[in-house]
CSV table of C-alpha atoms and ligand atoms in Angstrom, one decimal:
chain,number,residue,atom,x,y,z
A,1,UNK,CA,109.6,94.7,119.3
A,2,UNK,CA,112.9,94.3,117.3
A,3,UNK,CA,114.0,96.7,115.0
A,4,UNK,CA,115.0,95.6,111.4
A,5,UNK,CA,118.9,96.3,112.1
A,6,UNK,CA,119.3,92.7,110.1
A,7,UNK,CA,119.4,92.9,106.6
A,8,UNK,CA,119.4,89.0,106.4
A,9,UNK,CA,116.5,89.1,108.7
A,10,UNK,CA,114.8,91.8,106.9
A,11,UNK,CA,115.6,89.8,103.1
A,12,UNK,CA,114.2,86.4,105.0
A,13,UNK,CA,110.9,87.8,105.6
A,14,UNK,CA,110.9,89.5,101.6
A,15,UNK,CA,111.8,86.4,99.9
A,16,UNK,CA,109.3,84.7,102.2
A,17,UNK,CA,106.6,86.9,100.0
A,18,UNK,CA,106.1,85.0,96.3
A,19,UNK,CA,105.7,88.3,95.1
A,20,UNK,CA,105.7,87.5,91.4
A,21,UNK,CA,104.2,90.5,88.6
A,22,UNK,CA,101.8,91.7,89.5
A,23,UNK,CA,101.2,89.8,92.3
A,24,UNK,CA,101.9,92.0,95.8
A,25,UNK,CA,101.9,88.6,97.7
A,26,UNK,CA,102.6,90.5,101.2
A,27,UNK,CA,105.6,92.0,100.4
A,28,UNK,CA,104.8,95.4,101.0
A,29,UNK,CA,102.7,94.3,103.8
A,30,UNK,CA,106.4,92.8,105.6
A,31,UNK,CA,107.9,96.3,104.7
A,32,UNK,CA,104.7,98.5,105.9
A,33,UNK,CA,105.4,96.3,109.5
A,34,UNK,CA,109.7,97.2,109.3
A,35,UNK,CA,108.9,100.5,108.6
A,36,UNK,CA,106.0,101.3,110.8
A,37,UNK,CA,108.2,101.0,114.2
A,38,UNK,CA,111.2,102.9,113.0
A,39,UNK,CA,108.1,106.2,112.9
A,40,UNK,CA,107.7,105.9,108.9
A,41,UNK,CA,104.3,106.9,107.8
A,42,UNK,CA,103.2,104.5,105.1
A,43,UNK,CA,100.9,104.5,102.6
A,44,UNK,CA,100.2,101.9,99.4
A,45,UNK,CA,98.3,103.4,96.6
A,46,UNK,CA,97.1,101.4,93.7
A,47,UNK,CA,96.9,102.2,90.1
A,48,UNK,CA,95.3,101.0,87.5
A,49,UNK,CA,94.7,101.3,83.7
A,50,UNK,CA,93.1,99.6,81.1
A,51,UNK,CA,94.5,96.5,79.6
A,52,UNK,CA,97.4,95.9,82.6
A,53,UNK,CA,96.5,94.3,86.0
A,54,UNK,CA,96.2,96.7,89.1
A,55,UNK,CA,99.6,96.7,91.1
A,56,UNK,CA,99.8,97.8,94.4
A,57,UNK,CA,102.7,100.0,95.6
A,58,UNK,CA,104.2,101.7,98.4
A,59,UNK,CA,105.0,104.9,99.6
A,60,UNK,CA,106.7,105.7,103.2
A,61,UNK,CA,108.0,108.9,105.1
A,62,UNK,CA,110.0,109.6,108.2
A,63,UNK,CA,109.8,113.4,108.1
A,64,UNK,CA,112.2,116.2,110.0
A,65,UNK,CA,113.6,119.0,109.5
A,66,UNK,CA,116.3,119.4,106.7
A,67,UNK,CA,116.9,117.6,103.2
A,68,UNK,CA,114.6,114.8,101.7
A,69,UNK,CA,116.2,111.3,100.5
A,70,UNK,CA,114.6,109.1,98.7
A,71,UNK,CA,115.1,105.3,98.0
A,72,UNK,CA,113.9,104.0,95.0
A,73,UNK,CA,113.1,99.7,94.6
A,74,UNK,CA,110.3,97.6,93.8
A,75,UNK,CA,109.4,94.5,95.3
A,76,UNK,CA,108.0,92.5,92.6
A,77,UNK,CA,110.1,89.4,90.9
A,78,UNK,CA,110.5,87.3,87.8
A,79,UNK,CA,108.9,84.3,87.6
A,80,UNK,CA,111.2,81.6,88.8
A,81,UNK,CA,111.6,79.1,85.9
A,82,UNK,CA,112.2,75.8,86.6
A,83,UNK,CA,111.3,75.2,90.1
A,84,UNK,CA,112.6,71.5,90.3
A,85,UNK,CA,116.4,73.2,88.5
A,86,UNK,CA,116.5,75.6,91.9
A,87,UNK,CA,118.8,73.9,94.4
A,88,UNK,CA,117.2,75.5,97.4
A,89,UNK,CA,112.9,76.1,96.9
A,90,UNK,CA,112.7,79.9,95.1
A,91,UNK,CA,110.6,81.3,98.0
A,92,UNK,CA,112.4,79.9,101.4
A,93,UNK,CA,115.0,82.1,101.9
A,94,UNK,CA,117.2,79.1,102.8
A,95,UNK,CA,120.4,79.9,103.4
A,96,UNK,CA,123.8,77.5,102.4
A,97,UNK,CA,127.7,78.0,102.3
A,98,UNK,CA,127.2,81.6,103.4
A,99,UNK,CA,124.5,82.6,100.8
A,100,UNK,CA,120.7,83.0,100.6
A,101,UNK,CA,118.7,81.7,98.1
A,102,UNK,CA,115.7,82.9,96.8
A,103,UNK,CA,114.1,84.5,93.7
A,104,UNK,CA,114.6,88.4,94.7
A,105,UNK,CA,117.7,87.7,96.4
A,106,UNK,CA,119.7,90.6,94.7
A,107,UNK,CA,116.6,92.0,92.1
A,108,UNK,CA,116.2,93.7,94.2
A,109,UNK,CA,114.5,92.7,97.8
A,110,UNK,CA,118.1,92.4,99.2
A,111,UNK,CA,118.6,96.4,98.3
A,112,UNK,CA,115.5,97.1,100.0
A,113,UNK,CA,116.2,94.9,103.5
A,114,UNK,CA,119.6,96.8,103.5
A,115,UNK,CA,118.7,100.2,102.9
A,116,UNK,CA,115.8,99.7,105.7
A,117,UNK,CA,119.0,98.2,108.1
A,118,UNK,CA,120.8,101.2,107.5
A,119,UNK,CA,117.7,103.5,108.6
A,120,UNK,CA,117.0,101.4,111.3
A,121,UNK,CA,120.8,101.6,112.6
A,122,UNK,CA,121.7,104.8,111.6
A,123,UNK,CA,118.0,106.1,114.1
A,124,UNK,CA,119.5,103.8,116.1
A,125,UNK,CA,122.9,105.5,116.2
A,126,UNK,CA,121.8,109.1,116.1
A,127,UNK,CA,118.6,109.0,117.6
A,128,UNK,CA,117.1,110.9,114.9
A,129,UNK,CA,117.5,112.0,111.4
A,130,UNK,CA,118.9,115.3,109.9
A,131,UNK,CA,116.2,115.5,107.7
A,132,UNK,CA,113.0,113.3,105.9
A,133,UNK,CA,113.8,109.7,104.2
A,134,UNK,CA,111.0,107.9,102.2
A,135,UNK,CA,110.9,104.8,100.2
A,136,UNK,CA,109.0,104.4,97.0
A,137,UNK,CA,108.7,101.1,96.5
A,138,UNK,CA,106.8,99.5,93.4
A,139,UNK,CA,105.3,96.5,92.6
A,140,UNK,CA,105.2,96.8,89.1
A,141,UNK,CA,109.1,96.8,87.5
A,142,UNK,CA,109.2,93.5,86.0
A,143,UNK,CA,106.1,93.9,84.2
A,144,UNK,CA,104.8,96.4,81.7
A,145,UNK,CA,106.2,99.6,84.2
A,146,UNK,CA,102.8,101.5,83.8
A,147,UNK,CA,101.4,101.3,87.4
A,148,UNK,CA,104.5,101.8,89.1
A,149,UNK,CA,107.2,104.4,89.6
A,150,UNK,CA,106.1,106.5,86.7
A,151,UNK,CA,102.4,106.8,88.8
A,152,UNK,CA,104.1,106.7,92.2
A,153,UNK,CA,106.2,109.9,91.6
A,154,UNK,CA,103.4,111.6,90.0
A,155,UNK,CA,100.9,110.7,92.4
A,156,UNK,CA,103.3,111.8,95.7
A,157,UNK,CA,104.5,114.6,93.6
A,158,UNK,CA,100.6,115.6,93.4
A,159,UNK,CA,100.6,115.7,97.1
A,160,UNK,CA,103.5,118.0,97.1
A,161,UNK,CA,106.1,115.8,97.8
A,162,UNK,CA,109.7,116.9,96.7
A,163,UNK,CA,113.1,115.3,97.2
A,164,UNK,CA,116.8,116.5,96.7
A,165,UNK,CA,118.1,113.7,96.2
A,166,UNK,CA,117.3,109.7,95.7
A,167,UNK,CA,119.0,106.2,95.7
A,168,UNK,CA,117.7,103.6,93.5
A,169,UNK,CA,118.8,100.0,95.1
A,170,UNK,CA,118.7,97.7,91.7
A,171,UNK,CA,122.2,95.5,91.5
A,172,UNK,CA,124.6,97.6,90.1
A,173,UNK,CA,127.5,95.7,90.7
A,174,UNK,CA,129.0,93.2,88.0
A,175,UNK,CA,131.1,91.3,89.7
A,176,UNK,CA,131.9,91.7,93.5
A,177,UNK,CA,130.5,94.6,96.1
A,178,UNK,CA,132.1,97.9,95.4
A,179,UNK,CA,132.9,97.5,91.4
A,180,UNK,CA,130.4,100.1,90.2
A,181,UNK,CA,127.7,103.0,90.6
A,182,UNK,CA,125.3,103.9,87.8
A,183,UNK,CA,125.2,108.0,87.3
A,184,UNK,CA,123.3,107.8,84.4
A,185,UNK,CA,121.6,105.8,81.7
A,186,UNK,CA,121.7,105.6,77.7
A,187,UNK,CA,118.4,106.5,75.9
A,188,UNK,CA,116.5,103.5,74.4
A,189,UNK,CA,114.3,103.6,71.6
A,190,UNK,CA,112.9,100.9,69.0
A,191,UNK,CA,111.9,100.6,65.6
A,192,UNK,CA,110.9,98.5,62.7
A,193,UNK,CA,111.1,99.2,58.8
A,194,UNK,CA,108.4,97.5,56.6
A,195,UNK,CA,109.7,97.5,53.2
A,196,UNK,CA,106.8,97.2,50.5
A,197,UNK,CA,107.7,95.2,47.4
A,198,UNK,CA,106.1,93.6,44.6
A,199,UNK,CA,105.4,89.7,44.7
A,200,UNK,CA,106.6,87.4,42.2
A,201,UNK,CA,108.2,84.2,40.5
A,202,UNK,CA,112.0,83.8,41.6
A,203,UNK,CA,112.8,83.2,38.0
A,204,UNK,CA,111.5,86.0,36.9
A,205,UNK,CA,112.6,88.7,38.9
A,206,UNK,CA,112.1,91.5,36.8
A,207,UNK,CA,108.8,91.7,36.3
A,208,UNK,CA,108.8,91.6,40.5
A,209,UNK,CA,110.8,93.7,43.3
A,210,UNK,CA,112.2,91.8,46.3
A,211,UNK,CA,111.2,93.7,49.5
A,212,UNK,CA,114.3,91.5,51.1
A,213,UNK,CA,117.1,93.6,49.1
A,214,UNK,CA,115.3,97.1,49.4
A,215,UNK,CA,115.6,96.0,53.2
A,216,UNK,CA,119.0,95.0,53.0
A,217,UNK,CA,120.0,98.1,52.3
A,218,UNK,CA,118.1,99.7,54.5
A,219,UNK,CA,119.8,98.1,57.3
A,220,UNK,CA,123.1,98.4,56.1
A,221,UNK,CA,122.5,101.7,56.5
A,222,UNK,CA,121.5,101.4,59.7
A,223,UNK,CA,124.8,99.6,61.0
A,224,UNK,CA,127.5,101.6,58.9
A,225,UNK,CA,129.3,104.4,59.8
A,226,UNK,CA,128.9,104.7,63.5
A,227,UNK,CA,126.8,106.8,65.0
A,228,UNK,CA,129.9,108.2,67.3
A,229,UNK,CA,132.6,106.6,69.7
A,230,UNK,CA,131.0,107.4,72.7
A,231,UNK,CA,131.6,110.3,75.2
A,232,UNK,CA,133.3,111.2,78.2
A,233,UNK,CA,130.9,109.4,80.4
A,234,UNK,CA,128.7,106.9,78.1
A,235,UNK,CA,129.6,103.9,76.0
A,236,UNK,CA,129.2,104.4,71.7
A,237,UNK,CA,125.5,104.9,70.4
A,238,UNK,CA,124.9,101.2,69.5
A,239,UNK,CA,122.2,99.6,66.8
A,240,UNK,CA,121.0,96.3,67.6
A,241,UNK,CA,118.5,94.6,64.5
A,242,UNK,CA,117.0,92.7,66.6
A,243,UNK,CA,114.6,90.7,63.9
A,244,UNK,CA,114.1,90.5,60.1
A,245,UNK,CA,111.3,88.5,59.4
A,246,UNK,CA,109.8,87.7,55.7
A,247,UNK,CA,107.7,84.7,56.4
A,248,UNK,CA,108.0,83.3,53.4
A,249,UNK,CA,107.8,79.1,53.3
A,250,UNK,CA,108.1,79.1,49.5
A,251,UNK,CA,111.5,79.0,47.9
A,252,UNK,CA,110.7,79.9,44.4
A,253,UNK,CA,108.5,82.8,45.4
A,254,UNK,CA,110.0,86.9,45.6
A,255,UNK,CA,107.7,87.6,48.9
A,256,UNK,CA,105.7,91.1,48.6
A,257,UNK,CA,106.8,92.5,52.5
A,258,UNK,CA,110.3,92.5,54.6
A,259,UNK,CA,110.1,93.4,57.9
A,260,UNK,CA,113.8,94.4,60.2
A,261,UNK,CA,112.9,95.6,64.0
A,262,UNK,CA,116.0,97.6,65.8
A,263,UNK,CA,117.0,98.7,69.1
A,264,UNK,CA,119.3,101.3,69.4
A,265,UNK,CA,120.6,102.5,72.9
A,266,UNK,CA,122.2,106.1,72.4
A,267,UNK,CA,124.5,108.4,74.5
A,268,UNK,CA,124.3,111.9,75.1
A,269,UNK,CA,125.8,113.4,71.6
A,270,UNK,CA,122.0,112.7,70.9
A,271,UNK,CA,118.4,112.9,72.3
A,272,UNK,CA,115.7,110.9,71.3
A,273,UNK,CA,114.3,113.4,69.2
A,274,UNK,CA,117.9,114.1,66.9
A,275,UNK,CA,118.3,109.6,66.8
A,276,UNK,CA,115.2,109.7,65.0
A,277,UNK,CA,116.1,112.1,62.6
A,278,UNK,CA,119.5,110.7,62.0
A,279,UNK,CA,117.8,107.3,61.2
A,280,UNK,CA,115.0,108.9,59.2
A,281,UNK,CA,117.7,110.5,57.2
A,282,UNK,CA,119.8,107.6,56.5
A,283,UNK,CA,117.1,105.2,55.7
A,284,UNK,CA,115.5,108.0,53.0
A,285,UNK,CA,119.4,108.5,51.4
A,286,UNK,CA,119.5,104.2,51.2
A,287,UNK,CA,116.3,104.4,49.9
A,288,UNK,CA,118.1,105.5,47.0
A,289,UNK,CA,120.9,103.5,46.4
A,290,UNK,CA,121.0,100.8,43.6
A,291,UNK,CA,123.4,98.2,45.3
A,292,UNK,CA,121.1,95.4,45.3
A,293,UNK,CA,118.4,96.8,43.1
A,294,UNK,CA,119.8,97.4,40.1
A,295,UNK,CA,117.6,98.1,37.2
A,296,UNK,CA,115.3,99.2,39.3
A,297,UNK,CA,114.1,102.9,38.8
A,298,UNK,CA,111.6,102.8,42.1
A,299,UNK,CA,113.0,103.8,45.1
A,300,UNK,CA,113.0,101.5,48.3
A,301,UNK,CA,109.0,101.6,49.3
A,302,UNK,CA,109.4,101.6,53.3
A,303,UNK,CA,107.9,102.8,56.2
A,304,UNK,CA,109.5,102.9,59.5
A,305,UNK,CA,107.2,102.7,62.9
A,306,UNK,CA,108.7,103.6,66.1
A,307,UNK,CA,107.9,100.9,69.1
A,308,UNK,CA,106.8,101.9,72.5
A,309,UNK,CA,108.1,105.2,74.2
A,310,UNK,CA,111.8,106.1,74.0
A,311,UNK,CA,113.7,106.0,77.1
A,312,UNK,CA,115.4,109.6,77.4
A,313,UNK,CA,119.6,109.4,77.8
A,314,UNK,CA,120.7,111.3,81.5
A,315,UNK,CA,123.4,111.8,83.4
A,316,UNK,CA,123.2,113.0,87.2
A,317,UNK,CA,125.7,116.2,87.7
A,318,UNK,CA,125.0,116.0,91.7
A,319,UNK,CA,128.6,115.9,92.8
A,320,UNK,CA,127.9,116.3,96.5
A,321,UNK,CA,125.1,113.2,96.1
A,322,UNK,CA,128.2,111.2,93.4
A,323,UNK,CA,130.8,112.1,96.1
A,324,UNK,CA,128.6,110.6,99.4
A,325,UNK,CA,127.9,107.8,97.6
A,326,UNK,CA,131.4,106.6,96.0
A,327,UNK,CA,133.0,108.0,99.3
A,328,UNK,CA,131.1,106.1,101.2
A,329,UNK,CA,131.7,102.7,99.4
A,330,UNK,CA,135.5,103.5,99.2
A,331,UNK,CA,135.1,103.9,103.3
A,332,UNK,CA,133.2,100.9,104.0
A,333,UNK,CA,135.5,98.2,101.2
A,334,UNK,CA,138.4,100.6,100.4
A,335,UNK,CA,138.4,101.1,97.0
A,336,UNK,CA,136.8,103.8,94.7
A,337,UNK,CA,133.7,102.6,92.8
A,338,UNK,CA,133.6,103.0,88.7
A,339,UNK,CA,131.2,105.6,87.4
A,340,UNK,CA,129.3,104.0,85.0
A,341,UNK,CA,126.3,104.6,82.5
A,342,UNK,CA,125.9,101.3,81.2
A,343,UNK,CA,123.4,98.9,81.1
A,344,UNK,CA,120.1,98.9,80.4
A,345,UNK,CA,116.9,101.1,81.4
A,346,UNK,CA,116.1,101.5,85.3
A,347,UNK,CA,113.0,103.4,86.9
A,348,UNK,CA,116.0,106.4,87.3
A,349,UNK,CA,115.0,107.4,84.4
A,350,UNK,CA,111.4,108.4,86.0
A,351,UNK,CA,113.2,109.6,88.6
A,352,UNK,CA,115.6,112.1,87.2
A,353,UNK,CA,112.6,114.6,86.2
A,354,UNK,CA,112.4,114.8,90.3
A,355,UNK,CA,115.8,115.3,91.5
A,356,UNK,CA,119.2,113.9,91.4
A,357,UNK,CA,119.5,109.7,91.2
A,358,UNK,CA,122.5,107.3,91.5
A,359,UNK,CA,121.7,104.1,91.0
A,360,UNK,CA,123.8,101.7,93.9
A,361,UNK,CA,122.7,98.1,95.0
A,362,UNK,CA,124.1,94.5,95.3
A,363,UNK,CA,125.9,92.1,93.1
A,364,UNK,CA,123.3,91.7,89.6
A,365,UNK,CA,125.4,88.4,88.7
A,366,UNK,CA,122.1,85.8,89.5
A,367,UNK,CA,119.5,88.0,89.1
A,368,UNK,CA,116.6,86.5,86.7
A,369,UNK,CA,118.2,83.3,86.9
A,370,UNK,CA,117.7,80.1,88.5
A,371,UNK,CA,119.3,79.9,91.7
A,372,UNK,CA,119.4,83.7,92.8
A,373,UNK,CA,121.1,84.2,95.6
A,374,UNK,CA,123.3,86.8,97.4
A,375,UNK,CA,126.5,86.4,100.0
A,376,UNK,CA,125.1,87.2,103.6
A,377,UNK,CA,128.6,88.7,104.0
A,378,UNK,CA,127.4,91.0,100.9
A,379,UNK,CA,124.3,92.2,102.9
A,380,UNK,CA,125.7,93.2,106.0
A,381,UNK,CA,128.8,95.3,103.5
A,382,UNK,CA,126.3,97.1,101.8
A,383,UNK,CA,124.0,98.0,105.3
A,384,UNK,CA,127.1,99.8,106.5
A,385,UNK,CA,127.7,101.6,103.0
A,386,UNK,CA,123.9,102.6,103.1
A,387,UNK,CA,124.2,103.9,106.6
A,388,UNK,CA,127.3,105.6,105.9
A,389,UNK,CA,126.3,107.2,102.7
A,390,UNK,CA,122.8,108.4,104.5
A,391,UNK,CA,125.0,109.4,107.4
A,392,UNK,CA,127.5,111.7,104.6
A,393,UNK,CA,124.8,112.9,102.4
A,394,UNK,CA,122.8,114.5,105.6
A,395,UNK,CA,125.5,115.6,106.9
A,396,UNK,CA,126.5,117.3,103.9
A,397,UNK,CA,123.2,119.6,103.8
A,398,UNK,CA,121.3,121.2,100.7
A,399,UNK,CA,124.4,122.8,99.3
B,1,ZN,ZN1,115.3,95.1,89.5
């Protein structure tokens, strides 16, 4: 049997899987058969819950004796688009001027087909670990998120798994191999404000109040001052208004009902909890102000409904886990790595209640599009950084 030392061979066989959400399409089947000979115990739970589809996932161990890392992916895809735009078929894995092609290519089955080289070379190498590795792999982080990592950690968690450490694979690099590693995440949270007015003629608008310049204020306040300038490690607390919808088709009616949704992604000078009391506090002193509304002795009638679940800002301190991991990309290309927060959400925020998480992986520039592909050249550099940086961080021990 050959091992999975390739990480183009390995990525092949992934792409090879039309794993779209939430369909498992023998993905985690390919990886349960690369994992299985390198002495990796696997197992692939599913979860379920009313109102999403049941995703399968994956959990595997190689255990010994010293510190547990832990690599963090998923296997599921976008949808591919335009099939007939792709200039190589989505799930072939063809491969042309140097580069394979194939929905997955970077998002993130190419992290995955490295990080499994690296363990296969590094046993290879060594001849045995300093320690336990596991992946947790989910099938479910391009969909809704709800029977994936979140469930995964719990559920190994439950069976008294713990880690020290862990390496989520997503592609955290902008433009070429090396450029950047995530430490940490900004919160996210969203919102909408439903401002209640009083319908009417457009000539007349006195005996009527138009919701649309109690909202304008509203948001105005939202955008202006600042929230900060951003901090040692994040980016400024931004405000996004992402809609402001009135519906109204007639042009000589005042309409009784505005409606503005935000997103707001926030550093650490806040949490989710002080955000929300910041906004609550600046839409209540708008709600006051006259600048569009005067002659009006009413205040602005609005309520404000928070979306979904905030996201939670973090930032890994784990020097030792930092240090392996930018040391071992400045080894392998020879140049430091940036330290970044930006971005969106990732599962690391799941994570981070567990242990420490850095977030490292290919080149994101194609993901989600048409035409995904990744540099084989890129593959094979970020095996070696993988087996390097497994190779440090045991070596290192629990400090
Ligand atoms: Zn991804």
């Amino acid at each position: 049997m050959t091992l999975p030392t390739d990480p183009a061979g390995n990525l092949a066989a992934l792409i090879r899987c039309p794993s779209v959400t939430p369909i498992e399409g023998g993905a985690l089947s390919t990886l349960e058969t690369m994992l299985k000979p390198l002495g990796f115990s696997v197992e692939r739970p599913v979860f379920s819950e009313d109102g999403t589809p049941d995703i399968e996932n994956l959990y595997a161990r190689r255990s010994g004796n010293g510190p547990h890392l832990m690599f963090a992916g998923h296997t599921d895809v976008v949808p591919v688009g335009d099939e007939a735009s792709w200039t190589h078929p989505p799930f072939a894995a063809e491969i042309a001027k140097g580069e394979m092609f194939g929905r997955g290519a970077v998002d993130m089955k190419g992290g995955i087909a490295c990080f499994i080289a690296a363990v296969a070379r590094h046993l290879g190498s060594k001849g045995g670990l300093k320690g336990s590795v596991s992946l947790l792999i989910t099938g479910d982080e391009e969909g809704p998120a709800i029977n994936g990592t979140t469930k995964l950690l719990e559920w190994a968690a439950a069976k008294g798994e713990k880690w020290d450490a862990s390496i989520v694979g997503e592609p955290t690099n902008p433009d070429t191999l090396g450029d950047m590693i995530k430490i940490g995440r900004r919160g996210s949270l969203s919102g909408s404000i439903i401002v209640n007015g009083r319908q009417g003629h457009a000539a007349y608008p006195q005996l009527a109040d138009n919701p649309v310049r109690g909202l304008m204020t509203l948001v105005d306040a939202l955008l202006h001052p600042v929230f900060d300038s951003g901090t040692k490690d994040f980016q400024p607390t931004n405000l996004e208004v992402t809609s402001i919808d009135v519906g109204n088709p007639a042009t000589n009616v005042i309409p009784a009902k505005a409606t503005a949704t935000f997103n707001i992604r926030f550093n650490d000078t806040w949490t989710a909890e002080t955000i929300q009391a910041e906004i609550h506090n600046r839409l209540d002193k708008a709600a006051k102000r006259k600048k569009y509304r005067a002659g009006k002795t009413t205040l602005v009638d609005y309520e404000l409904v928070w979306r979904d679940r905030p996201s939670h800002v973090f930032l890994t301190r784990d020097d030792r886990l930092i240090e392996a991991l930018s040391g071992s990309v400045k080894a392998v290309i020879g140049r430091k790595p940036a330290l970044s927060t930006s971005g969106g959400t990732s599962d690391a925020r799941f994570i981070k209640d567990y242990c420490p998480v850095v977030e490292f992986g290919l080149v994101g520039k194609t993901m989600h599009m048409v035409d995904e592909r990744v540099a084989l050249a890129d593959l094979e550099t970020l095996t070696q950084i993988y087996q390097r940086f497994i190779e440090d961080w045991f070596e290192r021990g629990i400090p």
